[in-house]
mmCIF file with all atom_site columns, C-alpha atoms in Angstrom:
data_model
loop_
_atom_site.group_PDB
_atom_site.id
_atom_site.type_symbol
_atom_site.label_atom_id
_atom_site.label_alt_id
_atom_site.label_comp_id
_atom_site.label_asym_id
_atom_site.label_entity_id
_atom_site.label_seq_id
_atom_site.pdbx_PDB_ins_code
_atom_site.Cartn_x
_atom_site.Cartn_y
_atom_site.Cartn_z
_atom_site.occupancy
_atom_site.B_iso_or_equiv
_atom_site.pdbx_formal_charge
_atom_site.auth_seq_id
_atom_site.auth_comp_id
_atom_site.auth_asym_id
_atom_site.auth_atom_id
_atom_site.pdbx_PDB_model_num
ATOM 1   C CA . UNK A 1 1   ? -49.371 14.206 -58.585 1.00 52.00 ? 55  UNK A CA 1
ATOM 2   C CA . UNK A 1 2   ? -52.185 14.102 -60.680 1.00 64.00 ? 56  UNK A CA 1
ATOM 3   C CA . UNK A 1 3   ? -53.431 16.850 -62.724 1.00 75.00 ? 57  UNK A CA 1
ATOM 4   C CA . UNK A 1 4   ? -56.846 18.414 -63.649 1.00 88.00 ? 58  UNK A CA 1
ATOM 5   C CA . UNK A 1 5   ? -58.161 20.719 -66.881 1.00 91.00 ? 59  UNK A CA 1
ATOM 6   C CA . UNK A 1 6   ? -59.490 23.695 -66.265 1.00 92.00 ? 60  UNK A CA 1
ATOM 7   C CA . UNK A 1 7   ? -61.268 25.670 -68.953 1.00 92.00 ? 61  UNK A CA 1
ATOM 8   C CA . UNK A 1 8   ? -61.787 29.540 -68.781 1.00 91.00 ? 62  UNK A CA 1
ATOM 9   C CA . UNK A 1 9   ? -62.235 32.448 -71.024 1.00 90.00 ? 63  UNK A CA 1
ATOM 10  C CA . UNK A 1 10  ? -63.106 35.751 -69.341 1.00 88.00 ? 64  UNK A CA 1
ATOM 11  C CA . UNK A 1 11  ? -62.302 34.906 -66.556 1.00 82.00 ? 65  UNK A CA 1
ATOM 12  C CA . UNK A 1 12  ? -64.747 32.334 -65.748 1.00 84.00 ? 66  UNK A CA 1
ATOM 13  C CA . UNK A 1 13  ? -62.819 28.862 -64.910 1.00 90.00 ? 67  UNK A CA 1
ATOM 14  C CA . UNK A 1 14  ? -64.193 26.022 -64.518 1.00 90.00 ? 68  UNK A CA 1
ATOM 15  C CA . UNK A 1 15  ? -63.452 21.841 -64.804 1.00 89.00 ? 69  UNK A CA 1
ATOM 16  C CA . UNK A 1 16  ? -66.658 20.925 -67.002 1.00 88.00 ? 70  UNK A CA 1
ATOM 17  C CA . UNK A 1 17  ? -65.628 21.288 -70.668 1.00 88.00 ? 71  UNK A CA 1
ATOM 18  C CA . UNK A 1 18  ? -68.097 23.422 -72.985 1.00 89.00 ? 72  UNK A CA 1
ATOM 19  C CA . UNK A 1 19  ? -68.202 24.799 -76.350 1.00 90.00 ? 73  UNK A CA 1
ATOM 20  C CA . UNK A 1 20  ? -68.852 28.167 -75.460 1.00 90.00 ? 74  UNK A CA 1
ATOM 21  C CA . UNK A 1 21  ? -68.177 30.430 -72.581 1.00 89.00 ? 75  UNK A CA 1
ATOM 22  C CA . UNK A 1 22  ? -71.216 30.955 -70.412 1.00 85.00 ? 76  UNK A CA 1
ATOM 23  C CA . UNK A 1 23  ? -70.300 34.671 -69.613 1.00 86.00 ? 77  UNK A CA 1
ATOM 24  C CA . UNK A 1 24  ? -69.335 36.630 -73.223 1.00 90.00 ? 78  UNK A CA 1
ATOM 25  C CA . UNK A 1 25  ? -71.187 33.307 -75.296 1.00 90.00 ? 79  UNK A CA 1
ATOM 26  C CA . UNK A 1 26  ? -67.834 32.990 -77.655 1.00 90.00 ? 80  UNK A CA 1
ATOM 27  C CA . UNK A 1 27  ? -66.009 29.140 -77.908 1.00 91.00 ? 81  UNK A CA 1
ATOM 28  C CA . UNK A 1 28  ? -62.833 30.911 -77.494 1.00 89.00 ? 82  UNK A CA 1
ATOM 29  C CA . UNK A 1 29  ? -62.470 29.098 -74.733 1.00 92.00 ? 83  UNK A CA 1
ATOM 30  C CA . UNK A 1 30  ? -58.821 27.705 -73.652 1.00 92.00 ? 84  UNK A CA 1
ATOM 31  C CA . UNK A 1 31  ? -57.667 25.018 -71.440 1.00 92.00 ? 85  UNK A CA 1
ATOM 32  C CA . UNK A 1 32  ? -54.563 24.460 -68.642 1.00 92.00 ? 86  UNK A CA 1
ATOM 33  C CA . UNK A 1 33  ? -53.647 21.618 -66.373 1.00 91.00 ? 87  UNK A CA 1
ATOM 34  C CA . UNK A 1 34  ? -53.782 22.580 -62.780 1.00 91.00 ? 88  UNK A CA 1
ATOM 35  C CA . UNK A 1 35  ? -52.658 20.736 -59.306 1.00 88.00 ? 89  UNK A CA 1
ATOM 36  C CA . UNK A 1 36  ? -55.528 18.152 -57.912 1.00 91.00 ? 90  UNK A CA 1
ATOM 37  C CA . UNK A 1 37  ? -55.077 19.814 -54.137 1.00 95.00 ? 91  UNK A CA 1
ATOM 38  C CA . UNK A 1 38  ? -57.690 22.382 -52.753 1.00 96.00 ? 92  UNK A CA 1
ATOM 39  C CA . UNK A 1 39  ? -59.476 23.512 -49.792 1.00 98.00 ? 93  UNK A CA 1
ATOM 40  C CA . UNK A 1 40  ? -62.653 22.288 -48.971 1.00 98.00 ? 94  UNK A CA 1
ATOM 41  C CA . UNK A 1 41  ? -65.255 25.150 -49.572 1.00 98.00 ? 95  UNK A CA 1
ATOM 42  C CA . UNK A 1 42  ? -68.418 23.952 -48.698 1.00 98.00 ? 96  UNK A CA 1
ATOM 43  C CA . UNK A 1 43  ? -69.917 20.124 -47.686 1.00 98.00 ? 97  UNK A CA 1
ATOM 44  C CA . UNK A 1 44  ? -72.820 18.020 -46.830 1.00 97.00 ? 98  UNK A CA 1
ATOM 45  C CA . UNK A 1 45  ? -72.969 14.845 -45.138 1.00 97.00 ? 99  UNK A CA 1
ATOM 46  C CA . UNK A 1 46  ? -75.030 12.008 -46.958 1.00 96.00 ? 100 UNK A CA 1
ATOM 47  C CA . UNK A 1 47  ? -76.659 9.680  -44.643 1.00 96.00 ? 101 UNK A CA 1
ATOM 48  C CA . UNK A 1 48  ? -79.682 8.533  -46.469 1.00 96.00 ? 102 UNK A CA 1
ATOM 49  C CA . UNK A 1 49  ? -78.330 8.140  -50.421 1.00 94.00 ? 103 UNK A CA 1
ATOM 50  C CA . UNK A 1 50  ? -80.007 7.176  -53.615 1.00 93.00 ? 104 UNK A CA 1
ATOM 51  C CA . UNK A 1 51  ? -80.160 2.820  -53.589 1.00 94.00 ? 105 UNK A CA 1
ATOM 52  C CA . UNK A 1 52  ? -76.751 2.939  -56.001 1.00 91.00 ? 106 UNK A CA 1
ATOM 53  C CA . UNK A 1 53  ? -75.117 4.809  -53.660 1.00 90.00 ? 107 UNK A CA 1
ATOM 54  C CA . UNK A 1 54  ? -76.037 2.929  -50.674 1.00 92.00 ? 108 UNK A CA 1
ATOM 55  C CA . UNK A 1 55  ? -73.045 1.017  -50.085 1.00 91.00 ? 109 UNK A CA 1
ATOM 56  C CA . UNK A 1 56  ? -71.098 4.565  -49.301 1.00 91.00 ? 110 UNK A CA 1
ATOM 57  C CA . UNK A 1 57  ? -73.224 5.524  -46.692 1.00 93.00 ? 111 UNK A CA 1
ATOM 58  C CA . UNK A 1 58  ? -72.262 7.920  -44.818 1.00 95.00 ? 112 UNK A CA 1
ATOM 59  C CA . UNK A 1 59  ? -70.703 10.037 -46.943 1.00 95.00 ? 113 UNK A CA 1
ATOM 60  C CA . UNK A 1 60  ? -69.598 13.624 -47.912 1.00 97.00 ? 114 UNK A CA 1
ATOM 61  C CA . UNK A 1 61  ? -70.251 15.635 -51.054 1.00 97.00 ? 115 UNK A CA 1
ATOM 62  C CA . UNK A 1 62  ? -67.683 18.310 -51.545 1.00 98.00 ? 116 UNK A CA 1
ATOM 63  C CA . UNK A 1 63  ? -66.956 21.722 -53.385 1.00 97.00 ? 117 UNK A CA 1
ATOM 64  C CA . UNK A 1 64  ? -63.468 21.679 -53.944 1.00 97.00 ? 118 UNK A CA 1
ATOM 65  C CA . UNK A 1 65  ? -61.884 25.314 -54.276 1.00 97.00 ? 119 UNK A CA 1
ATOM 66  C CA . UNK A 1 66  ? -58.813 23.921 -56.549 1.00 95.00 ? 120 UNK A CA 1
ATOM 67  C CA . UNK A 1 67  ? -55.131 25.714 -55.821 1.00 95.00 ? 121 UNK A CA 1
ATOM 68  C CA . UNK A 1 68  ? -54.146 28.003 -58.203 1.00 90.00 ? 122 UNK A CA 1
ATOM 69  C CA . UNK A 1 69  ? -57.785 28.657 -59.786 1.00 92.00 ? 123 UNK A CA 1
ATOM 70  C CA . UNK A 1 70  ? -61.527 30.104 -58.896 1.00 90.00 ? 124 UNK A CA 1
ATOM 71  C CA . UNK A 1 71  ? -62.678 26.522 -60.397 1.00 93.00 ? 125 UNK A CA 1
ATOM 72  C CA . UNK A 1 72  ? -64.501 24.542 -57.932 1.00 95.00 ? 126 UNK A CA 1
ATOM 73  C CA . UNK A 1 73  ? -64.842 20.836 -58.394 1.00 94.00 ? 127 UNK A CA 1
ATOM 74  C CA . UNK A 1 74  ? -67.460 18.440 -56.503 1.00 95.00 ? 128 UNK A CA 1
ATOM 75  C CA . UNK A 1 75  ? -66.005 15.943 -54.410 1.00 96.00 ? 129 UNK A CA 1
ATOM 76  C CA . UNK A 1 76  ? -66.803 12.257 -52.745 1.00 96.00 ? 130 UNK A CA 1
ATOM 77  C CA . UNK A 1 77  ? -65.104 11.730 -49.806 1.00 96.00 ? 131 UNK A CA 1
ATOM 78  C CA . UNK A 1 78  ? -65.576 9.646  -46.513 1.00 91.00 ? 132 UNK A CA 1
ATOM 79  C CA . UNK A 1 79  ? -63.433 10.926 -43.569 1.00 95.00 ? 133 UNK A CA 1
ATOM 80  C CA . UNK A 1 80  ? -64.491 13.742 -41.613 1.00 96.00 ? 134 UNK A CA 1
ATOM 81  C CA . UNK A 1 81  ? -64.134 16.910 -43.052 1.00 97.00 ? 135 UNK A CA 1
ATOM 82  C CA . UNK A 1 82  ? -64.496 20.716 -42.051 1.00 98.00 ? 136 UNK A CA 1
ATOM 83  C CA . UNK A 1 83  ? -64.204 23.975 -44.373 1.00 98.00 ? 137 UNK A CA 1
ATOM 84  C CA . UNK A 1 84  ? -60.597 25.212 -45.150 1.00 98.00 ? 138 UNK A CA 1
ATOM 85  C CA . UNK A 1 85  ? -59.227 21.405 -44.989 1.00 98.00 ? 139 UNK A CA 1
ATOM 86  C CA . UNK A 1 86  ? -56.278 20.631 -47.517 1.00 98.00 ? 140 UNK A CA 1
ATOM 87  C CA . UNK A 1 87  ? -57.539 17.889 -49.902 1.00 97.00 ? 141 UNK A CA 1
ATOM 88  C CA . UNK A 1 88  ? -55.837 15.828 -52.514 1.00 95.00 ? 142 UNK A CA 1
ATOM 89  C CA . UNK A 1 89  ? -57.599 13.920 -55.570 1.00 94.00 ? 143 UNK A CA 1
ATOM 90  C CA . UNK A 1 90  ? -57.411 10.161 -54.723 1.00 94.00 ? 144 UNK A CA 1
ATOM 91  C CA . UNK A 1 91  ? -59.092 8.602  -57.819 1.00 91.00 ? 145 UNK A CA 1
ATOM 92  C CA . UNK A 1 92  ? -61.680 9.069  -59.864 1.00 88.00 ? 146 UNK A CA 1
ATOM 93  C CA . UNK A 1 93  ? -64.643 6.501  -59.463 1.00 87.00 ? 147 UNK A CA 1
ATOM 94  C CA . UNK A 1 94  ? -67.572 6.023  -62.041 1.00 81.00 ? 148 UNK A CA 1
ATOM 95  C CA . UNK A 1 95  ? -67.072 9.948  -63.001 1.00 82.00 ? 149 UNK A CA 1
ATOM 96  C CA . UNK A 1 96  ? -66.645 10.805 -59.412 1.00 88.00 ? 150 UNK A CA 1
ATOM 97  C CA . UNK A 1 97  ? -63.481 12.787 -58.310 1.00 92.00 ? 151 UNK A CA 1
ATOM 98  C CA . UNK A 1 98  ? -62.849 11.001 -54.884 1.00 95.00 ? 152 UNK A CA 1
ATOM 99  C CA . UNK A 1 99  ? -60.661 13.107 -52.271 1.00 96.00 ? 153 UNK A CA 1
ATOM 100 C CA . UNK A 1 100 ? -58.781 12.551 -49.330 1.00 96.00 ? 154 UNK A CA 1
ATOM 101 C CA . UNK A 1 101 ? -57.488 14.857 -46.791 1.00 96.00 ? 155 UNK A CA 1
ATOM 102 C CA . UNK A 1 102 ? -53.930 15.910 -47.573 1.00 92.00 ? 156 UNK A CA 1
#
């Protein structure tokens, strides 16, 4: 299983690193590894894609509601998907956290 960072202070969590926290403005902020599985929260379908993405077409953008966490992580993914679906992190691409249902 591969793991992801989440960073939070105050309660805010989330997967992009920062210096400081973007609700009390301090860089006491800490990090922990969590599980790559979620539920999808939300999705679009891409059918028309900038030119480097072209070769992907169609595909979904995801928000990722990650297990264990209120971080939420955006997702590349190509099989059919619908909200509340278990997903897994399948590899990371360019940057781009690719899922796949679990």
């Amino acid at each position: 299983m591969k793991k992801l960072k989440v960073y939070f202070c105050c309660g805010h969590e989330t997967v992009v690193k920062r210096v400081y926290c973007p609700t009390c403005g301090t860089d006491g902020i800490s990090e922990r590894e969590v599980e790559d599985k979620g539920r999808i929260y939300s999705f679009t379908k891409i059918h028309v894609p900038p030119s480097e993405f072209a070769h992907l077409a169609p595909y979904y953008v995801a928000l990722v509601q990650l297990d264990g966490t209120n971080a939420k992580v955006t997702a590349r993914m190509t099989e059919d998907i619908a909200i509340g679906d278990k997903v897994e992190l399948f590899n990371v691409e360019d940057g781009a956290y690719v899922y796949k249902k679990a």
